[in-house]
PDB file of C-alpha atoms in Angstrom:
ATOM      1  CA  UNK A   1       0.000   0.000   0.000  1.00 47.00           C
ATOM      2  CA  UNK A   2       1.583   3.564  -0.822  1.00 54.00           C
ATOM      3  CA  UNK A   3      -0.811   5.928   1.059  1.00 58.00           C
ATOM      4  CA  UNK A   4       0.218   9.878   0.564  1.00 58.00           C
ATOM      5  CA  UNK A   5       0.896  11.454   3.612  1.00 53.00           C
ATOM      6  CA  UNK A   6      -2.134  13.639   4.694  1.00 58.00           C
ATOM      7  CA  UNK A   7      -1.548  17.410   3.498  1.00 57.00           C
ATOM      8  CA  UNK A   8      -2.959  19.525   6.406  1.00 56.00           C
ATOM      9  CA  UNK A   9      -1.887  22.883   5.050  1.00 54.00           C
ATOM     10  CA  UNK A  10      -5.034  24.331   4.735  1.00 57.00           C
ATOM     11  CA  UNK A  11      -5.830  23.560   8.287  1.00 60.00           C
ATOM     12  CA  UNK A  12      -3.330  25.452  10.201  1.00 61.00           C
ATOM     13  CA  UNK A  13      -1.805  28.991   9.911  1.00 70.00           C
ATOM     14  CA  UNK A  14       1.097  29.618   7.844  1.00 74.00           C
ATOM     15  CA  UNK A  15       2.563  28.492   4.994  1.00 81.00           C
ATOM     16  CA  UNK A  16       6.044  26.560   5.328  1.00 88.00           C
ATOM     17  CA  UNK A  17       5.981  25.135   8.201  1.00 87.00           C
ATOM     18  CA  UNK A  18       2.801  22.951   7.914  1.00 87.00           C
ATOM     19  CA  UNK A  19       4.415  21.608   4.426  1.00 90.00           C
ATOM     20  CA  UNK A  20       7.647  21.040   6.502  1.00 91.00           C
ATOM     21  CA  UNK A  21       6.217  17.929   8.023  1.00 91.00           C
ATOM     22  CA  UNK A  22       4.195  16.491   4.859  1.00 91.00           C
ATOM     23  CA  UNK A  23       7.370  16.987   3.059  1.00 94.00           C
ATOM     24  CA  UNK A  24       9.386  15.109   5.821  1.00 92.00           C
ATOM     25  CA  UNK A  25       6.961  12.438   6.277  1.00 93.00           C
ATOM     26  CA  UNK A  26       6.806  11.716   1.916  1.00 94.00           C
ATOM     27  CA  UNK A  27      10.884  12.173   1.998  1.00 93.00           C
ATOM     28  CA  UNK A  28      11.272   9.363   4.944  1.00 92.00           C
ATOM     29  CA  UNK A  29       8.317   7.540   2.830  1.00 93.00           C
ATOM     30  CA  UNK A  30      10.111   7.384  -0.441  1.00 94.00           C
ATOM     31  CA  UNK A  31      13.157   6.210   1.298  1.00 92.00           C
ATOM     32  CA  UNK A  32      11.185   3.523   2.713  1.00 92.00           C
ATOM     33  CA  UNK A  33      10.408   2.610  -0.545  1.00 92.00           C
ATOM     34  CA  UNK A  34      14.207   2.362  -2.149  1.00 92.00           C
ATOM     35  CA  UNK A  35      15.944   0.843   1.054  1.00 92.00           C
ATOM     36  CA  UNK A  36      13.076  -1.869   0.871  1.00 89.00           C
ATOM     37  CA  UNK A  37      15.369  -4.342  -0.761  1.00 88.00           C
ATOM     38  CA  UNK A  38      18.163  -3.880   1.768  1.00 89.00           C
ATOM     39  CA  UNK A  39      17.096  -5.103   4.899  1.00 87.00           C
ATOM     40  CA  UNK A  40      17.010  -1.677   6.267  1.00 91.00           C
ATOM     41  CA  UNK A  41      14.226   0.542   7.377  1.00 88.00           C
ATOM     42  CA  UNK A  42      14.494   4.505   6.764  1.00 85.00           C
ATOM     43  CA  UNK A  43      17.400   5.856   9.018  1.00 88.00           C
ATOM     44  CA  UNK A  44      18.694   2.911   9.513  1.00 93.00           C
ATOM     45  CA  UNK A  45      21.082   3.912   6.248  1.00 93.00           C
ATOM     46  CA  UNK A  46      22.255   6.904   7.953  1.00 93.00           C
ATOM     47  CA  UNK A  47      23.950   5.010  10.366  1.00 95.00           C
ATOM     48  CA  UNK A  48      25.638   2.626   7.753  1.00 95.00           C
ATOM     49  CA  UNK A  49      26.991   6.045   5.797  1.00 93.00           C
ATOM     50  CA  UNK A  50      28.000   7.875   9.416  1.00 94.00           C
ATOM     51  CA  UNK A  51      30.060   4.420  10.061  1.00 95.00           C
ATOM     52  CA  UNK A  52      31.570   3.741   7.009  1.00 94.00           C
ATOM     53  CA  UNK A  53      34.529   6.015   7.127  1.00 88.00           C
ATOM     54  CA  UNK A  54      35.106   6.178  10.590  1.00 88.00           C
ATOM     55  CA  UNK A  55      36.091   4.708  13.832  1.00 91.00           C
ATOM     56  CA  UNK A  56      33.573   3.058  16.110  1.00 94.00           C
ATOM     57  CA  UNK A  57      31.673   5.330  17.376  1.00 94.00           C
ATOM     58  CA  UNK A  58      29.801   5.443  20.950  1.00 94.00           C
ATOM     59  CA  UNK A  59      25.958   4.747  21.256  1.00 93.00           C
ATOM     60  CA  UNK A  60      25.559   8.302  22.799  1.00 93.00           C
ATOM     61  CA  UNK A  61      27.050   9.743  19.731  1.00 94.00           C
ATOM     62  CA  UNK A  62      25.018   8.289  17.224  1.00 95.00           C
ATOM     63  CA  UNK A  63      22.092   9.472  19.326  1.00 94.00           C
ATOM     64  CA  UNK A  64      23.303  12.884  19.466  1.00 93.00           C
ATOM     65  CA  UNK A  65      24.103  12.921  15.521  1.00 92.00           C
ATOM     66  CA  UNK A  66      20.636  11.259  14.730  1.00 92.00           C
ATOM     67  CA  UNK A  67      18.252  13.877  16.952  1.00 90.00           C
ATOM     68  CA  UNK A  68      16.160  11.017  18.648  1.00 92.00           C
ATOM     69  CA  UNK A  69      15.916   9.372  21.731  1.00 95.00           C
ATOM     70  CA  UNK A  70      18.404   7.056  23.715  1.00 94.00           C
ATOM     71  CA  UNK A  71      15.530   4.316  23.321  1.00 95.00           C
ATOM     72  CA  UNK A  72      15.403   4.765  19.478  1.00 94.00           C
ATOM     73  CA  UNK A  73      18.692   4.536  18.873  1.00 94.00           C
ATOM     74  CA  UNK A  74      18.947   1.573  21.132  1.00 94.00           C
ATOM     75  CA  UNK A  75      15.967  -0.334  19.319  1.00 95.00           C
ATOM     76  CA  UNK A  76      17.583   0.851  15.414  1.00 95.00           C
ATOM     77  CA  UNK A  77      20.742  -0.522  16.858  1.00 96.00           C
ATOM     78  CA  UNK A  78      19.724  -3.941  18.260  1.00 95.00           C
ATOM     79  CA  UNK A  79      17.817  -4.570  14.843  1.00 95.00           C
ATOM     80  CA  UNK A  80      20.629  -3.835  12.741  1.00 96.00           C
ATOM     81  CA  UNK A  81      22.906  -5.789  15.331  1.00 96.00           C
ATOM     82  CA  UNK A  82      20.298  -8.780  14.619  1.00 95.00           C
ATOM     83  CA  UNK A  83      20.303  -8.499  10.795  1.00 93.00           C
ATOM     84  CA  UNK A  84      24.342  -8.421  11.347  1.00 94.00           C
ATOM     85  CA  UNK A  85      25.228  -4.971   9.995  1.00 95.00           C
ATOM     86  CA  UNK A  86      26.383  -3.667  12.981  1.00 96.00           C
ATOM     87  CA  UNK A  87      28.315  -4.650  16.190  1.00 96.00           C
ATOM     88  CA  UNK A  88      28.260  -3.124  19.797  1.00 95.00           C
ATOM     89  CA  UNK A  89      30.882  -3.949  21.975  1.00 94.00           C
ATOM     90  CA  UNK A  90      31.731  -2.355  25.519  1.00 92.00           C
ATOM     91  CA  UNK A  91      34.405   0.555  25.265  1.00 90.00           C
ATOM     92  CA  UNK A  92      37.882  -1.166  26.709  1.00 91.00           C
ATOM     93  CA  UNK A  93      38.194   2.467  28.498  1.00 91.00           C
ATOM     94  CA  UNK A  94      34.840   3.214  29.677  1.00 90.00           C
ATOM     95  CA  UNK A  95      32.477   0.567  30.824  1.00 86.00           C
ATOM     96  CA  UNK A  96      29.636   3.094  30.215  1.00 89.00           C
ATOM     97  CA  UNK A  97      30.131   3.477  26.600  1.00 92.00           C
ATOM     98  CA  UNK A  98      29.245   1.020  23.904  1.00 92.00           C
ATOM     99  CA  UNK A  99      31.124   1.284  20.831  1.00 95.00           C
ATOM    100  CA  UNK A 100      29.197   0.721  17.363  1.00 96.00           C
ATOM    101  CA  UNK A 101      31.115  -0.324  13.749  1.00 96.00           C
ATOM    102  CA  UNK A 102      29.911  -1.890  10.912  1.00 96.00           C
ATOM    103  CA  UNK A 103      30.207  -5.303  10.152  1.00 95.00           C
ATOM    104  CA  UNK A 104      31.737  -7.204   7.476  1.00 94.00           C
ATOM    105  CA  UNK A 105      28.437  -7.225   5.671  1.00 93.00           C
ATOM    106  CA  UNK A 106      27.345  -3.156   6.994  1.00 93.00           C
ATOM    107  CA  UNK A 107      30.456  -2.454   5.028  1.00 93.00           C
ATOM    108  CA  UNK A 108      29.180  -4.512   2.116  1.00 92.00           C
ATOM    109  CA  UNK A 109      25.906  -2.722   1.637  1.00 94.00           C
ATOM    110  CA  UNK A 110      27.351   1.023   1.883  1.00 93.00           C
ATOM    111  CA  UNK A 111      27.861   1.740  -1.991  1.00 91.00           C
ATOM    112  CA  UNK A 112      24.588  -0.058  -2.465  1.00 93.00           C
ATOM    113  CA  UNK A 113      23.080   2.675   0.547  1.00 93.00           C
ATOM    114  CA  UNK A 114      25.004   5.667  -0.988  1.00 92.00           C
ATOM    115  CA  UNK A 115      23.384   5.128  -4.641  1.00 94.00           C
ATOM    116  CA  UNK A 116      19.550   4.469  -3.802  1.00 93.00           C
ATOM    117  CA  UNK A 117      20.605   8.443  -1.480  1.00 91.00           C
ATOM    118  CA  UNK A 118      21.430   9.458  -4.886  1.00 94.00           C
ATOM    119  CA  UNK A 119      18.266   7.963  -6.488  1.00 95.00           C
ATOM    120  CA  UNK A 120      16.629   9.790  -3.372  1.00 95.00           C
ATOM    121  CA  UNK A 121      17.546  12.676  -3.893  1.00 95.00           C
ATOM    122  CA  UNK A 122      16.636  12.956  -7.426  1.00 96.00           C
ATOM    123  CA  UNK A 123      13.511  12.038  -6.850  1.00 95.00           C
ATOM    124  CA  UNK A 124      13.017  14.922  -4.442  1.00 96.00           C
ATOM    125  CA  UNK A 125      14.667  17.504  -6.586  1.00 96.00           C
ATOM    126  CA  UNK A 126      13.408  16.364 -10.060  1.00 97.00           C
ATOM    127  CA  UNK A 127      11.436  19.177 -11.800  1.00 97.00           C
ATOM    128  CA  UNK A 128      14.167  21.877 -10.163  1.00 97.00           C
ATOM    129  CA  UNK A 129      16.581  24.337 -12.216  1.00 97.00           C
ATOM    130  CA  UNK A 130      20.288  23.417 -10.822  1.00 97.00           C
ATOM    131  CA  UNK A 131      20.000  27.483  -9.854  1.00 97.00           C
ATOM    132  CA  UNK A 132      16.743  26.573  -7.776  1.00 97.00           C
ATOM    133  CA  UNK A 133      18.634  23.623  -6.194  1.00 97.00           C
ATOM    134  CA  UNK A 134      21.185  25.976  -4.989  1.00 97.00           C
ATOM    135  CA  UNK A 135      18.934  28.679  -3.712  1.00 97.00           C
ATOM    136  CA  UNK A 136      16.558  25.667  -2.029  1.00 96.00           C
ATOM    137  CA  UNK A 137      19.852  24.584  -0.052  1.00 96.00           C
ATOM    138  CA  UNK A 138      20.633  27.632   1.019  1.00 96.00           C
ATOM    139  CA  UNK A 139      16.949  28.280   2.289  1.00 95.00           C
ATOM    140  CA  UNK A 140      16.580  25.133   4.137  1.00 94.00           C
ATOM    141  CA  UNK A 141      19.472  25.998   5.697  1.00 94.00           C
ATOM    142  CA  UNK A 142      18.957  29.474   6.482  1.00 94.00           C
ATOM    143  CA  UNK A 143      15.874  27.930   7.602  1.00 92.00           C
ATOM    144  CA  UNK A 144      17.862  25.312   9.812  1.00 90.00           C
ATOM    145  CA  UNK A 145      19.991  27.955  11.381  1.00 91.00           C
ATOM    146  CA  UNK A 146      16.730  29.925  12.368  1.00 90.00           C
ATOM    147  CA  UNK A 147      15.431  26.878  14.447  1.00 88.00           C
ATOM    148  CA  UNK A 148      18.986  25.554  16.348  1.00 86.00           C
ATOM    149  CA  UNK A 149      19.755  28.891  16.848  1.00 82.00           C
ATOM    150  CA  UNK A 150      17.087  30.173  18.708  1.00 70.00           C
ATOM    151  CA  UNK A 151      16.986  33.277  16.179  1.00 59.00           C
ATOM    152  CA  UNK A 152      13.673  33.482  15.152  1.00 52.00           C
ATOM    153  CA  UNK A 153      11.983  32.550  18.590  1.00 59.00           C
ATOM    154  CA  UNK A 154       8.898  34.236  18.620  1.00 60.00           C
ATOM    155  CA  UNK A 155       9.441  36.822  20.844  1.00 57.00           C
ATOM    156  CA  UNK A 156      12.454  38.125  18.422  1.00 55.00           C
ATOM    157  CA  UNK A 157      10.666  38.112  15.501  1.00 52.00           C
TER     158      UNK A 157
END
């Protein structure tokens, strides 16, 4: 089943930021869709690209990177752990700190990750100039600055 994701827009105030959800919910959707034949589920592959390149990293970290909960990263971990793309051992310094790396076969299915990203994100920018690209970018990230940065809280604007 490929249900769209509801479009409330017309039932709350503003313009952007109700589409900011709809659009986030049809991005993760459509990723979904093209990691289906992994054995991953949507975010899962952001983990495999984080670890690729780099050394284990802590459980904590990934958290922090991925903006969720401790329990969400915990439950994304275990299932990838199960499926045997990643490994968690105990840190040999710090007995609070579990380490996670990818595994022979997290390795395997990186390039494999890192095209269907590239399928992704033509996908989401098909239609758009190279120009309007550019100028999107640097909106959603003017955009992303606003919100971490506590700039445009509402009693500044």
């Amino acid at each position: 089943m490929n249900a769209k994701p509801a479009d409330f827009t017309s039932a709350v105030q503003g313009v952007i930021s109700p589409l900011i959800p709809t659009l986030a919910r049809a991005h993760r959707a459509m990723s979904q869709e093209l990691l289906r034949d992994t054995g991953l589920s949507a975010g899962q592959e952001l983990i495999v690209m984080r670890l690729f390149d780099s050394p284990p990293r802590s459980q904590a970290e990934l958290t922090r990177w991925l903006g969720v909960e401790p329990p969400t990263t915990a439950k994304m971990l275990s299932r990838m752990e199960k499926a045997g793309i990643v490994e968690r051992v105990p840190s040999e310094t710090d007995r609070r700190v579990t380490l996670v790396s990818l595994t022979a076969e997290g390795r395997a299915i990186y390039e494999r990750v890192q095209n269907l990203w590239g399928d992704l994100e033509r996908v989401t920018v098909a239609g758009l100039t190279p120009a309007e690209v550019q100028q999107l970018e640097r909106l959603v990230r003017h955009m992303l600055s606003n919100l971490q940065d506590g700039q445009g809280t509402p009693a500044s604007c």
